[in-house]
PDB file of C-alpha atoms in Angstrom:
ATOM      1  CA  MET A   1     -77.197  22.227  20.865  1.00 67.00           C
ATOM      2  CA  THR A   2     -73.687  21.847  22.251  1.00 80.00           C
ATOM      3  CA  PRO A   3     -71.347  20.363  19.620  1.00 87.00           C
ATOM      4  CA  VAL A   4     -70.247  16.811  20.328  1.00 91.00           C
ATOM      5  CA  PRO A   5     -66.718  16.818  21.774  1.00 92.00           C
ATOM      6  CA  LEU A   6     -63.942  15.612  19.483  1.00 95.00           C
ATOM      7  CA  PRO A   7     -60.841  13.699  20.588  1.00 93.00           C
ATOM      8  CA  SER A   8     -57.972  16.076  21.321  1.00 87.00           C
ATOM      9  CA  PRO A   9     -54.506  15.871  19.776  1.00 81.00           C
ATOM     10  CA  PRO A  10     -52.009  14.498  19.740  1.00 87.00           C
ATOM     11  CA  LEU A  11     -52.128  10.760  19.167  1.00 92.00           C
ATOM     12  CA  ARG A  12     -48.956   9.709  20.985  1.00 87.00           C
ATOM     13  CA  ASP A  13     -46.595   6.863  20.144  1.00 88.00           C
ATOM     14  CA  LEU A  14     -48.150   5.997  16.803  1.00 93.00           C
ATOM     15  CA  ALA A  15     -46.484   2.916  15.381  1.00 91.00           C
ATOM     16  CA  LEU A  16     -44.175   3.846  12.462  1.00 93.00           C
ATOM     17  CA  SER A  17     -44.266   7.517  13.589  1.00 92.00           C
ATOM     18  CA  ARG A  18     -41.915   7.166  16.562  1.00 84.00           C
ATOM     19  CA  GLN A  19     -38.671   7.116  14.598  1.00 76.00           C
ATOM     20  CA  HIS A  20     -35.776   9.176  15.886  1.00 79.00           C
ATOM     21  CA  LEU A  21     -33.166   8.158  13.316  1.00 90.00           C
ATOM     22  CA  ASP A  22     -31.056  11.008  11.915  1.00 94.00           C
ATOM     23  CA  ARG A  23     -31.408  10.553   8.155  1.00 94.00           C
ATOM     24  CA  ASN A  24     -28.280  12.681   7.709  1.00 94.00           C
ATOM     25  CA  GLY A  25     -29.334  14.005   4.316  1.00 93.00           C
ATOM     26  CA  VAL A  26     -26.244  16.199   3.927  1.00 92.00           C
ATOM     27  CA  ASP A  27     -24.087  13.062   3.900  1.00 92.00           C
ATOM     28  CA  ARG A  28     -25.872  11.306   1.021  1.00 93.00           C
ATOM     29  CA  ALA A  29     -24.465  13.194  -1.946  1.00 92.00           C
ATOM     30  CA  PRO A  30     -20.887  11.931  -2.450  1.00 93.00           C
ATOM     31  CA  ALA A  31     -20.790   9.209  -5.101  1.00 90.00           C
ATOM     32  CA  SER A  32     -18.360   7.235  -2.967  1.00 94.00           C
ATOM     33  CA  ARG A  33     -20.507   7.337   0.185  1.00 95.00           C
ATOM     34  CA  LEU A  34     -22.128   3.929  -0.127  1.00 96.00           C
ATOM     35  CA  ALA A  35     -18.827   2.270  -1.075  1.00 95.00           C
ATOM     36  CA  ALA A  36     -17.196   3.739   2.023  1.00 96.00           C
ATOM     37  CA  LEU A  37     -20.014   2.503   4.239  1.00 97.00           C
ATOM     38  CA  TRP A  38     -19.814  -0.993   2.748  1.00 96.00           C
ATOM     39  CA  ALA A  39     -16.088  -1.023   3.518  1.00 96.00           C
ATOM     40  CA  SER A  40     -16.628  -0.202   7.186  1.00 97.00           C
ATOM     41  CA  PRO A  41     -17.195  -3.016   9.713  1.00 97.00           C
ATOM     42  CA  ASP A  42     -19.069  -0.506  11.880  1.00 98.00           C
ATOM     43  CA  THR A  43     -21.889  -0.117   9.314  1.00 98.00           C
ATOM     44  CA  ARG A  44     -25.112  -2.012   9.931  1.00 98.00           C
ATOM     45  CA  VAL A  45     -27.123  -3.428   7.024  1.00 98.00           C
ATOM     46  CA  LEU A  46     -30.863  -4.047   6.829  1.00 98.00           C
ATOM     47  CA  GLN A  47     -31.902  -6.626   4.254  1.00 98.00           C
ATOM     48  CA  VAL A  48     -35.363  -6.317   2.698  1.00 98.00           C
ATOM     49  CA  HIS A  49     -36.676  -8.996   0.340  1.00 97.00           C
ATOM     50  CA  ALA A  50     -40.097  -8.637  -1.277  1.00 96.00           C
ATOM     51  CA  GLY A  51     -41.199  -6.286   1.496  1.00 96.00           C
ATOM     52  CA  ARG A  52     -40.001  -8.512   4.342  1.00 97.00           C
ATOM     53  CA  ALA A  53     -37.060  -8.117   6.714  1.00 98.00           C
ATOM     54  CA  PRO A  54     -35.382 -10.484   9.184  1.00 98.00           C
ATOM     55  CA  VAL A  55     -36.481 -10.123  12.808  1.00 97.00           C
ATOM     56  CA  VAL A  56     -35.732 -12.014  15.983  1.00 97.00           C
ATOM     57  CA  ASP A  57     -37.569 -12.261  19.291  1.00 96.00           C
ATOM     58  CA  THR A  58     -35.258 -11.142  22.115  1.00 95.00           C
ATOM     59  CA  PRO A  59     -35.810 -10.804  25.872  1.00 94.00           C
ATOM     60  CA  ASP A  60     -36.438  -7.098  25.154  1.00 93.00           C
ATOM     61  CA  GLY A  61     -38.961  -7.785  22.392  1.00 95.00           C
ATOM     62  CA  VAL A  62     -38.926  -8.118  18.602  1.00 96.00           C
ATOM     63  CA  ARG A  63     -35.897  -6.557  16.901  1.00 97.00           C
ATOM     64  CA  LEU A  64     -34.611  -6.236  13.340  1.00 97.00           C
ATOM     65  CA  VAL A  65     -31.603  -8.358  12.474  1.00 98.00           C
ATOM     66  CA  LEU A  66     -28.918  -5.879  11.383  1.00 98.00           C
ATOM     67  CA  ARG A  67     -25.687  -7.273  10.011  1.00 97.00           C
ATOM     68  CA  THR A  68     -22.206  -6.048   9.207  1.00 98.00           C
ATOM     69  CA  PRO A  69     -21.383  -5.685   5.486  1.00 97.00           C
ATOM     70  CA  ALA A  70     -19.209  -8.812   5.646  1.00 97.00           C
ATOM     71  CA  GLU A  71     -22.203 -10.869   6.790  1.00 97.00           C
ATOM     72  CA  VAL A  72     -24.419  -9.838   3.872  1.00 96.00           C
ATOM     73  CA  PRO A  73     -24.235 -11.329   0.354  1.00 93.00           C
ATOM     74  CA  ALA A  74     -22.998  -8.905  -2.282  1.00 92.00           C
ATOM     75  CA  PRO A  75     -25.953  -6.924  -3.701  1.00 93.00           C
ATOM     76  CA  GLY A  76     -27.197  -8.105  -7.079  1.00 92.00           C
ATOM     77  CA  PRO A  77     -27.334  -5.829 -10.135  1.00 92.00           C
ATOM     78  CA  ASP A  78     -31.053  -5.170  -9.614  1.00 92.00           C
ATOM     79  CA  ASP A  79     -30.854  -4.656  -5.847  1.00 96.00           C
ATOM     80  CA  LEU A  80     -31.252  -1.157  -4.407  1.00 96.00           C
ATOM     81  CA  GLN A  81     -28.559   0.068  -2.060  1.00 97.00           C
ATOM     82  CA  LEU A  82     -29.854   2.855   0.178  1.00 97.00           C
ATOM     83  CA  TYR A  83     -28.341   4.995   2.909  1.00 98.00           C
ATOM     84  CA  LEU A  84     -30.831   5.139   5.775  1.00 97.00           C
ATOM     85  CA  GLY A  85     -29.068   7.391   8.272  1.00 97.00           C
ATOM     86  CA  VAL A  86     -27.149   7.385  11.526  1.00 97.00           C
ATOM     87  CA  ASP A  87     -28.174   6.446  15.052  1.00 95.00           C
ATOM     88  CA  ASP A  88     -25.864   6.924  18.030  1.00 94.00           C
ATOM     89  CA  GLY A  89     -22.882   7.196  15.697  1.00 95.00           C
ATOM     90  CA  VAL A  90     -23.720   4.023  13.767  1.00 97.00           C
ATOM     91  CA  HIS A  91     -24.490   4.362  10.062  1.00 97.00           C
ATOM     92  CA  HIS A  92     -27.222   2.179   8.562  1.00 98.00           C
ATOM     93  CA  VAL A  93     -27.767   1.097   4.966  1.00 98.00           C
ATOM     94  CA  ALA A  94     -30.348  -1.129   3.327  1.00 98.00           C
ATOM     95  CA  VAL A  95     -30.173  -3.670   0.527  1.00 98.00           C
ATOM     96  CA  ILE A  96     -33.616  -3.973  -1.022  1.00 97.00           C
ATOM     97  CA  SER A  97     -34.566  -6.760  -3.388  1.00 95.00           C
ATOM     98  CA  THR A  98     -37.805  -7.688  -5.100  1.00 92.00           C
ATOM     99  CA  GLU A  99     -36.806 -11.345  -4.819  1.00 91.00           C
ATOM    100  CA  ALA A 100     -38.137 -13.560  -2.041  1.00 89.00           C
ATOM    101  CA  GLU A 101     -36.033 -13.872   1.090  1.00 88.00           C
ATOM    102  CA  PRO A 102     -33.325 -16.547   1.296  1.00 82.00           C
ATOM    103  CA  GLU A 103     -34.474 -19.937   2.538  1.00 72.00           C
ATOM    104  CA  SER A 104     -31.928 -19.776   5.342  1.00 55.00           C
ATOM    105  CA  THR A 105     -29.504 -17.177   6.667  1.00 48.00           C
ATOM    106  CA  ASP A 106     -26.833 -17.010   9.325  1.00 48.00           C
ATOM    107  CA  GLY A 107     -28.599 -16.821  12.632  1.00 46.00           C
ATOM    108  CA  ALA A 108     -31.773 -18.530  11.454  1.00 48.00           C
ATOM    109  CA  ALA A 109     -31.240 -21.246  14.057  1.00 48.00           C
ATOM    110  CA  GLY A 110     -31.522 -18.534  16.694  1.00 65.00           C
ATOM    111  CA  GLY A 111     -35.149 -17.870  15.880  1.00 86.00           C
ATOM    112  CA  GLU A 112     -34.747 -15.445  12.988  1.00 94.00           C
ATOM    113  CA  GLU A 113     -37.834 -14.988  10.811  1.00 96.00           C
ATOM    114  CA  TRP A 114     -38.687 -12.810   7.809  1.00 97.00           C
ATOM    115  CA  ARG A 115     -41.727 -10.624   8.470  1.00 96.00           C
ATOM    116  CA  GLY A 116     -43.573  -7.722   6.865  1.00 96.00           C
ATOM    117  CA  LEU A 117     -43.953  -4.284   8.403  1.00 96.00           C
ATOM    118  CA  ARG A 118     -47.699  -4.744   8.933  1.00 94.00           C
ATOM    119  CA  GLU A 119     -46.905  -7.824  11.021  1.00 93.00           C
ATOM    120  CA  VAL A 120     -44.197  -6.438  13.284  1.00 95.00           C
ATOM    121  CA  GLY A 121     -44.295  -2.645  12.967  1.00 94.00           C
ATOM    122  CA  GLU A 122     -46.174  -2.172  16.231  1.00 93.00           C
ATOM    123  CA  GLN A 123     -43.789  -4.457  18.135  1.00 94.00           C
ATOM    124  CA  LEU A 124     -40.519  -2.963  16.897  1.00 95.00           C
ATOM    125  CA  PRO A 125     -38.751  -0.237  18.897  1.00 94.00           C
ATOM    126  CA  ALA A 126     -38.714   3.265  17.436  1.00 94.00           C
ATOM    127  CA  ARG A 127     -35.386   3.003  15.614  1.00 95.00           C
ATOM    128  CA  ASP A 128     -36.136  -0.356  14.047  1.00 96.00           C
ATOM    129  CA  ALA A 129     -39.640   0.676  12.966  1.00 96.00           C
ATOM    130  CA  GLY A 130     -38.153   3.795  11.402  1.00 96.00           C
ATOM    131  CA  LEU A 131     -35.477   1.880   9.508  1.00 97.00           C
ATOM    132  CA  PHE A 132     -37.986  -0.635   8.140  1.00 97.00           C
ATOM    133  CA  THR A 133     -40.528   2.028   7.182  1.00 97.00           C
ATOM    134  CA  GLU A 134     -37.927   4.171   5.411  1.00 97.00           C
ATOM    135  CA  ALA A 135     -36.442   1.232   3.503  1.00 97.00           C
ATOM    136  CA  LEU A 136     -39.825  -0.112   2.442  1.00 97.00           C
ATOM    137  CA  ALA A 137     -41.106   3.264   1.238  1.00 97.00           C
ATOM    138  CA  MET A 138     -37.955   3.964  -0.766  1.00 97.00           C
ATOM    139  CA  GLY A 139     -37.909   0.475  -2.218  1.00 97.00           C
ATOM    140  CA  ASN A 140     -41.493   0.920  -3.411  1.00 96.00           C
ATOM    141  CA  TRP A 141     -40.630   4.254  -5.029  1.00 97.00           C
ATOM    142  CA  HIS A 142     -37.642   2.817  -6.867  1.00 96.00           C
ATOM    143  CA  ALA A 143     -39.692  -0.144  -8.081  1.00 95.00           C
ATOM    144  CA  VAL A 144     -42.145   2.104  -9.938  1.00 95.00           C
ATOM    145  CA  THR A 145     -39.734   4.904 -10.902  1.00 96.00           C
ATOM    146  CA  ARG A 146     -37.590   3.155 -13.472  1.00 96.00           C
ATOM    147  CA  PHE A 147     -37.905   5.307 -16.589  1.00 97.00           C
ATOM    148  CA  SER A 148     -37.959   9.003 -17.406  1.00 96.00           C
ATOM    149  CA  PRO A 149     -41.500  10.360 -17.800  1.00 93.00           C
ATOM    150  CA  ARG A 150     -40.080  12.759 -20.431  1.00 93.00           C
ATOM    151  CA  THR A 151     -38.016  10.483 -22.634  1.00 95.00           C
ATOM    152  CA  GLY A 152     -38.660   6.902 -21.523  1.00 96.00           C
ATOM    153  CA  GLN A 153     -34.942   6.387 -20.903  1.00 96.00           C
ATOM    154  CA  PRO A 154     -33.833   4.271 -17.919  1.00 97.00           C
ATOM    155  CA  LEU A 155     -33.098   6.122 -14.679  1.00 97.00           C
ATOM    156  CA  THR A 156     -30.027   5.562 -12.508  1.00 96.00           C
ATOM    157  CA  ALA A 157     -29.997   5.680  -8.700  1.00 96.00           C
ATOM    158  CA  THR A 158     -27.696   8.365  -7.290  1.00 96.00           C
ATOM    159  CA  THR A 159     -27.193  10.251  -4.008  1.00 97.00           C
ATOM    160  CA  SER A 160     -26.973   7.031  -1.970  1.00 97.00           C
ATOM    161  CA  GLY A 161     -30.275   5.829  -3.404  1.00 97.00           C
ATOM    162  CA  TRP A 162     -32.270   9.013  -2.789  1.00 97.00           C
ATOM    163  CA  VAL A 163     -32.388  10.352  -6.357  1.00 97.00           C
ATOM    164  CA  LYS A 164     -33.097   8.843  -9.788  1.00 97.00           C
ATOM    165  CA  ALA A 165     -31.183  10.595 -12.564  1.00 97.00           C
ATOM    166  CA  GLU A 166     -31.696  10.758 -16.322  1.00 97.00           C
ATOM    167  CA  PRO A 167     -28.712  10.409 -18.681  1.00 95.00           C
ATOM    168  CA  ASP A 168     -28.646  14.207 -19.116  1.00 95.00           C
ATOM    169  CA  GLY A 169     -28.519  14.726 -15.345  1.00 95.00           C
ATOM    170  CA  ARG A 170     -32.152  15.725 -14.750  1.00 97.00           C
ATOM    171  CA  GLU A 171     -33.153  14.442 -11.326  1.00 97.00           C
ATOM    172  CA  HIS A 172     -36.286  12.807  -9.925  1.00 96.00           C
ATOM    173  CA  PHE A 173     -36.967  12.768  -6.191  1.00 97.00           C
ATOM    174  CA  PRO A 174     -39.015  10.417  -4.000  1.00 96.00           C
ATOM    175  CA  ARG A 175     -42.720  11.197  -3.737  1.00 93.00           C
ATOM    176  CA  THR A 176     -45.168  10.769  -0.910  1.00 95.00           C
ATOM    177  CA  ASP A 177     -48.928  10.710  -1.469  1.00 96.00           C
ATOM    178  CA  ALA A 178     -50.796  12.622   1.223  1.00 98.00           C
ATOM    179  CA  ALA A 179     -54.062  11.063   2.367  1.00 98.00           C
ATOM    180  CA  VAL A 180     -56.504  12.041   5.093  1.00 98.00           C
ATOM    181  CA  ILE A 181     -58.010   9.470   7.427  1.00 98.00           C
ATOM    182  CA  MET A 182     -60.774  10.517   9.751  1.00 98.00           C
ATOM    183  CA  ALA A 183     -62.949   9.525  12.662  1.00 98.00           C
ATOM    184  CA  ILE A 184     -66.328  11.023  11.687  1.00 98.00           C
ATOM    185  CA  ILE A 185     -68.552  11.535  14.712  1.00 98.00           C
ATOM    186  CA  SER A 186     -72.304  12.133  14.630  1.00 98.00           C
ATOM    187  CA  PRO A 187     -74.166  14.797  16.671  1.00 97.00           C
ATOM    188  CA  ASP A 188     -75.146  12.048  19.149  1.00 97.00           C
ATOM    189  CA  ASP A 189     -71.521  10.859  19.505  1.00 98.00           C
ATOM    190  CA  ARG A 190     -71.579   7.769  17.278  1.00 98.00           C
ATOM    191  CA  LEU A 191     -68.662   6.775  15.047  1.00 98.00           C
ATOM    192  CA  LEU A 192     -68.920   6.128  11.301  1.00 98.00           C
ATOM    193  CA  LEU A 193     -67.136   3.004  10.035  1.00 98.00           C
ATOM    194  CA  GLY A 194     -67.067   1.736   6.466  1.00 98.00           C
ATOM    195  CA  HIS A 195     -66.352  -1.500   4.618  1.00 98.00           C
ATOM    196  CA  GLN A 196     -64.508  -1.563   1.306  1.00 97.00           C
ATOM    197  CA  PRO A 197     -65.559  -4.119  -1.342  1.00 95.00           C
ATOM    198  CA  ILE A 198     -62.052  -5.599  -1.526  1.00 94.00           C
ATOM    199  CA  TRP A 199     -61.911  -6.343   2.208  1.00 95.00           C
ATOM    200  CA  PRO A 200     -62.892  -9.658   3.786  1.00 93.00           C
ATOM    201  CA  PRO A 201     -66.340  -9.870   5.371  1.00 95.00           C
ATOM    202  CA  ASN A 202     -66.899  -7.828   8.559  1.00 95.00           C
ATOM    203  CA  ARG A 203     -63.714  -5.769   8.173  1.00 96.00           C
ATOM    204  CA  TYR A 204     -64.519  -2.136   9.028  1.00 98.00           C
ATOM    205  CA  SER A 205     -62.426   0.986   9.384  1.00 98.00           C
ATOM    206  CA  VAL A 206     -62.660   4.748   9.367  1.00 98.00           C
ATOM    207  CA  LEU A 207     -62.933   6.580   6.056  1.00 98.00           C
ATOM    208  CA  ALA A 208     -59.890   7.865   4.177  1.00 98.00           C
ATOM    209  CA  GLY A 209     -58.937   9.421   0.865  1.00 98.00           C
ATOM    210  CA  PHE A 210     -56.148  11.079  -1.078  1.00 98.00           C
ATOM    211  CA  VAL A 211     -55.621  14.821  -1.126  1.00 98.00           C
ATOM    212  CA  GLU A 212     -56.263  16.343  -4.535  1.00 98.00           C
ATOM    213  CA  PRO A 213     -54.074  19.067  -6.107  1.00 97.00           C
ATOM    214  CA  GLY A 214     -54.800  22.507  -4.692  1.00 97.00           C
ATOM    215  CA  GLU A 215     -56.766  21.075  -1.738  1.00 98.00           C
ATOM    216  CA  CYS A 216     -56.119  21.498   1.969  1.00 98.00           C
ATOM    217  CA  PHE A 217     -56.461  18.592   4.391  1.00 98.00           C
ATOM    218  CA  GLU A 218     -59.649  19.902   5.999  1.00 98.00           C
ATOM    219  CA  ASP A 219     -61.408  20.224   2.658  1.00 98.00           C
ATOM    220  CA  THR A 220     -60.319  16.708   1.740  1.00 98.00           C
ATOM    221  CA  VAL A 221     -61.931  15.402   4.925  1.00 98.00           C
ATOM    222  CA  ARG A 222     -65.219  17.104   4.004  1.00 98.00           C
ATOM    223  CA  ARG A 223     -65.113  16.017   0.352  1.00 98.00           C
ATOM    224  CA  GLU A 224     -64.254  12.385   1.057  1.00 98.00           C
ATOM    225  CA  ALA A 225     -66.910  12.071   3.768  1.00 98.00           C
ATOM    226  CA  PHE A 226     -69.560  13.265   1.330  1.00 98.00           C
ATOM    227  CA  GLU A 227     -68.300  11.357  -1.722  1.00 97.00           C
ATOM    228  CA  GLU A 228     -67.871   8.018   0.042  1.00 97.00           C
ATOM    229  CA  ALA A 229     -70.793   8.047   2.491  1.00 98.00           C
ATOM    230  CA  GLY A 230     -72.988  11.062   1.708  1.00 98.00           C
ATOM    231  CA  ILE A 231     -72.154  12.595   5.107  1.00 98.00           C
ATOM    232  CA  VAL A 232     -71.809  16.354   5.516  1.00 98.00           C
ATOM    233  CA  VAL A 233     -69.058  17.509   7.883  1.00 98.00           C
ATOM    234  CA  GLY A 234     -69.461  20.849   9.654  1.00 97.00           C
ATOM    235  CA  SER A 235     -67.972  23.998   8.156  1.00 97.00           C
ATOM    236  CA  GLU A 236     -66.700  25.598  11.379  1.00 96.00           C
ATOM    237  CA  PRO A 237     -62.924  25.622  11.915  1.00 93.00           C
ATOM    238  CA  ASP A 238     -63.108  23.249  14.892  1.00 94.00           C
ATOM    239  CA  ASP A 239     -65.365  20.760  13.099  1.00 97.00           C
ATOM    240  CA  VAL A 240     -62.256  19.137  11.621  1.00 98.00           C
ATOM    241  CA  ARG A 241     -59.460  18.590  14.132  1.00 97.00           C
ATOM    242  CA  TYR A 242     -55.959  17.298  13.369  1.00 97.00           C
ATOM    243  CA  LEU A 243     -54.875  14.400  15.610  1.00 97.00           C
ATOM    244  CA  GLY A 244     -51.624  13.045  14.154  1.00 96.00           C
ATOM    245  CA  SER A 245     -49.904  11.515  11.136  1.00 96.00           C
ATOM    246  CA  GLN A 246     -48.326   8.217  10.176  1.00 97.00           C
ATOM    247  CA  PRO A 247     -46.108   7.193   7.261  1.00 96.00           C
ATOM    248  CA  TRP A 248     -47.761   4.273   5.500  1.00 96.00           C
ATOM    249  CA  PRO A 249     -45.405   2.809   2.881  1.00 96.00           C
ATOM    250  CA  PHE A 250     -48.032   0.656   1.134  1.00 94.00           C
ATOM    251  CA  PRO A 251     -46.859   1.862  -1.269  1.00 93.00           C
ATOM    252  CA  ALA A 252     -46.042   5.523  -0.507  1.00 93.00           C
ATOM    253  CA  SER A 253     -48.616   7.328   1.616  1.00 97.00           C
ATOM    254  CA  LEU A 254     -48.591   9.720   4.533  1.00 98.00           C
ATOM    255  CA  MET A 255     -51.792   9.234   6.516  1.00 98.00           C
ATOM    256  CA  VAL A 256     -52.907  12.497   8.131  1.00 98.00           C
ATOM    257  CA  GLY A 257     -55.418  11.776  10.882  1.00 98.00           C
ATOM    258  CA  PHE A 258     -58.427  13.882  11.875  1.00 98.00           C
ATOM    259  CA  ALA A 259     -61.592  13.800  13.926  1.00 98.00           C
ATOM    260  CA  ALA A 260     -64.593  15.454  12.279  1.00 98.00           C
ATOM    261  CA  ARG A 261     -68.112  16.443  13.319  1.00 98.00           C
ATOM    262  CA  ALA A 262     -70.912  15.322  11.034  1.00 98.00           C
ATOM    263  CA  THR A 263     -73.970  17.525  10.631  1.00 98.00           C
ATOM    264  CA  THR A 264     -75.995  14.830   8.815  1.00 98.00           C
ATOM    265  CA  THR A 265     -76.430  11.123   9.531  1.00 98.00           C
ATOM    266  CA  ASP A 266     -78.175   9.670   6.454  1.00 98.00           C
ATOM    267  CA  ILE A 267     -75.660   7.336   4.824  1.00 98.00           C
ATOM    268  CA  ARG A 268     -75.381   7.008   1.026  1.00 98.00           C
ATOM    269  CA  VAL A 269     -72.314   4.955   0.157  1.00 97.00           C
ATOM    270  CA  ASP A 270     -70.693   5.374  -3.237  1.00 93.00           C
ATOM    271  CA  GLY A 271     -70.669   1.606  -3.813  1.00 93.00           C
ATOM    272  CA  ASP A 272     -67.193   1.863  -5.279  1.00 92.00           C
ATOM    273  CA  GLU A 273     -64.718   2.620  -2.514  1.00 93.00           C
ATOM    274  CA  ILE A 274     -67.229   2.006   0.279  1.00 97.00           C
ATOM    275  CA  ALA A 275     -69.756  -0.819  -0.006  1.00 97.00           C
ATOM    276  CA  LEU A 276     -71.240  -0.562   3.488  1.00 97.00           C
ATOM    277  CA  ALA A 277     -71.133   2.056   6.236  1.00 98.00           C
ATOM    278  CA  ARG A 278     -72.661   2.165   9.709  1.00 98.00           C
ATOM    279  CA  TRP A 279     -72.878   4.430  12.729  1.00 98.00           C
ATOM    280  CA  PHE A 280     -71.776   2.783  15.994  1.00 98.00           C
ATOM    281  CA  SER A 281     -72.263   3.750  19.598  1.00 98.00           C
ATOM    282  CA  ARG A 282     -69.530   2.534  21.940  1.00 98.00           C
ATOM    283  CA  GLU A 283     -71.826  -0.170  23.284  1.00 98.00           C
ATOM    284  CA  GLU A 284     -72.755  -1.329  19.783  1.00 98.00           C
ATOM    285  CA  LEU A 285     -69.144  -1.453  18.661  1.00 98.00           C
ATOM    286  CA  ALA A 286     -68.071  -3.430  21.741  1.00 98.00           C
ATOM    287  CA  ALA A 287     -70.869  -5.956  21.123  1.00 98.00           C
ATOM    288  CA  GLU A 288     -69.978  -6.345  17.438  1.00 97.00           C
ATOM    289  CA  LEU A 289     -66.295  -6.773  18.258  1.00 97.00           C
ATOM    290  CA  ALA A 290     -67.121  -9.463  20.799  1.00 96.00           C
ATOM    291  CA  SER A 291     -69.303 -11.381  18.336  1.00 96.00           C
ATOM    292  CA  GLY A 292     -66.953 -11.025  15.383  1.00 95.00           C
ATOM    293  CA  GLY A 293     -69.494  -8.934  13.509  1.00 96.00           C
ATOM    294  CA  VAL A 294     -66.849  -6.218  13.186  1.00 97.00           C
ATOM    295  CA  LEU A 295     -63.138  -6.804  12.586  1.00 96.00           C
ATOM    296  CA  PRO A 296     -61.219  -3.575  13.299  1.00 97.00           C
ATOM    297  CA  PRO A 297     -58.105  -2.335  11.511  1.00 95.00           C
ATOM    298  CA  PRO A 298     -54.810  -3.711  12.879  1.00 93.00           C
ATOM    299  CA  GLY A 299     -53.099  -2.188  15.866  1.00 93.00           C
ATOM    300  CA  VAL A 300     -50.153  -0.955  13.779  1.00 94.00           C
ATOM    301  CA  SER A 301     -52.401   1.492  11.883  1.00 96.00           C
ATOM    302  CA  ILE A 302     -53.435   5.047  12.658  1.00 97.00           C
ATOM    303  CA  ALA A 303     -56.960   3.929  11.734  1.00 98.00           C
ATOM    304  CA  ARG A 304     -57.054   1.770  14.871  1.00 97.00           C
ATOM    305  CA  ARG A 305     -55.769   4.636  17.003  1.00 97.00           C
ATOM    306  CA  LEU A 306     -58.408   7.018  15.649  1.00 98.00           C
ATOM    307  CA  ILE A 307     -61.124   4.559  16.600  1.00 98.00           C
ATOM    308  CA  GLU A 308     -59.618   4.123  20.058  1.00 97.00           C
ATOM    309  CA  ALA A 309     -59.338   7.888  20.530  1.00 97.00           C
ATOM    310  CA  TRP A 310     -63.121   8.113  20.102  1.00 98.00           C
ATOM    311  CA  TYR A 311     -63.796   4.886  22.031  1.00 97.00           C
ATOM    312  CA  GLY A 312     -61.815   6.116  25.040  1.00 96.00           C
ATOM    313  CA  GLY A 313     -59.161   3.413  25.202  1.00 95.00           C
ATOM    314  CA  PRO A 314     -57.958   0.149  23.653  1.00 96.00           C
ATOM    315  CA  LEU A 315     -60.617  -1.829  21.814  1.00 97.00           C
ATOM    316  CA  PRO A 316     -61.758  -4.968  23.665  1.00 95.00           C
ATOM    317  CA  VAL A 317     -60.629  -7.344  20.937  1.00 92.00           C
ATOM    318  CA  GLU A 318     -57.599  -9.461  20.113  1.00 83.00           C
ATOM    319  CA  ASP A 319     -55.621  -7.964  17.268  1.00 75.00           C
ATOM    320  CA  ARG A 320     -55.674  -9.855  13.975  1.00 72.00           C
ATOM    321  CA  PRO A 321     -53.508  -9.437  10.851  1.00 64.00           C
ATOM    322  CA  TRP A 322     -54.988  -7.290   8.109  1.00 60.00           C
ATOM    323  CA  ALA A 323     -56.159  -9.381   5.172  1.00 54.00           C
TER     324      ALA A 323
END
């Protein structure tokens, strides 16, 4: 039997993966770097409050509101100041706060709104999506990396926000959790979608899982497919095919996307991470989308793009916020 064809890489123009900002890592180290940037009227500042940033709808689409240092309130003692990088000669920094956004800001009368990355990430241009993604991921890391795992002493942000240092100088660097996410395809070309217990009714997506220590991506795909749904993925090299990756700062993941050939079709969900799972033909999925029996993942996610890569184009459904 001829193996079912898998979607071919790459997935192009993935939201949050299109960034072209130069992070300029060699320029982060000087202790005076952030102070110098705050003193320059040419610097642009991104404000992030409780995971939300100011955006405005322009004739060219949704854009981040980036201000000069003079237009931004002085950072509070608990706010994170972070150097984001340089784009076309303009340096960008972020001020990240766990507090809710201000009730009003300069420019609010011009249509400014505070929105989360899930809401606007797909609409933002590449630079803006990159700035927001970088700031959100680093803010999440700082929020949970407050004390030394060795001594319990408080850590101090250094290197323009990119390092947390202990009193004796030992350094801690940002972490990213690698996770696979995969479109599992049956021998008769159906797609496996699952429903997590914490999701609202009818929400379905492709399977995913974190990479364990000492494990390659392909083995993670096979292990997670079997653990979550009892599905065996083929052992041949081309039975697991890389399609693309997407940073997913909720809170600190890198989603590595694959298509995979299943050699079995009997579903046995684990009941923990996956409560329900189903095989769908393209006709069945289109019918369920039309009736509301299936709510797909949001357009900003690589999960949606993996489904569409198998489906053969955009899903025939209006996008809805993830809830």
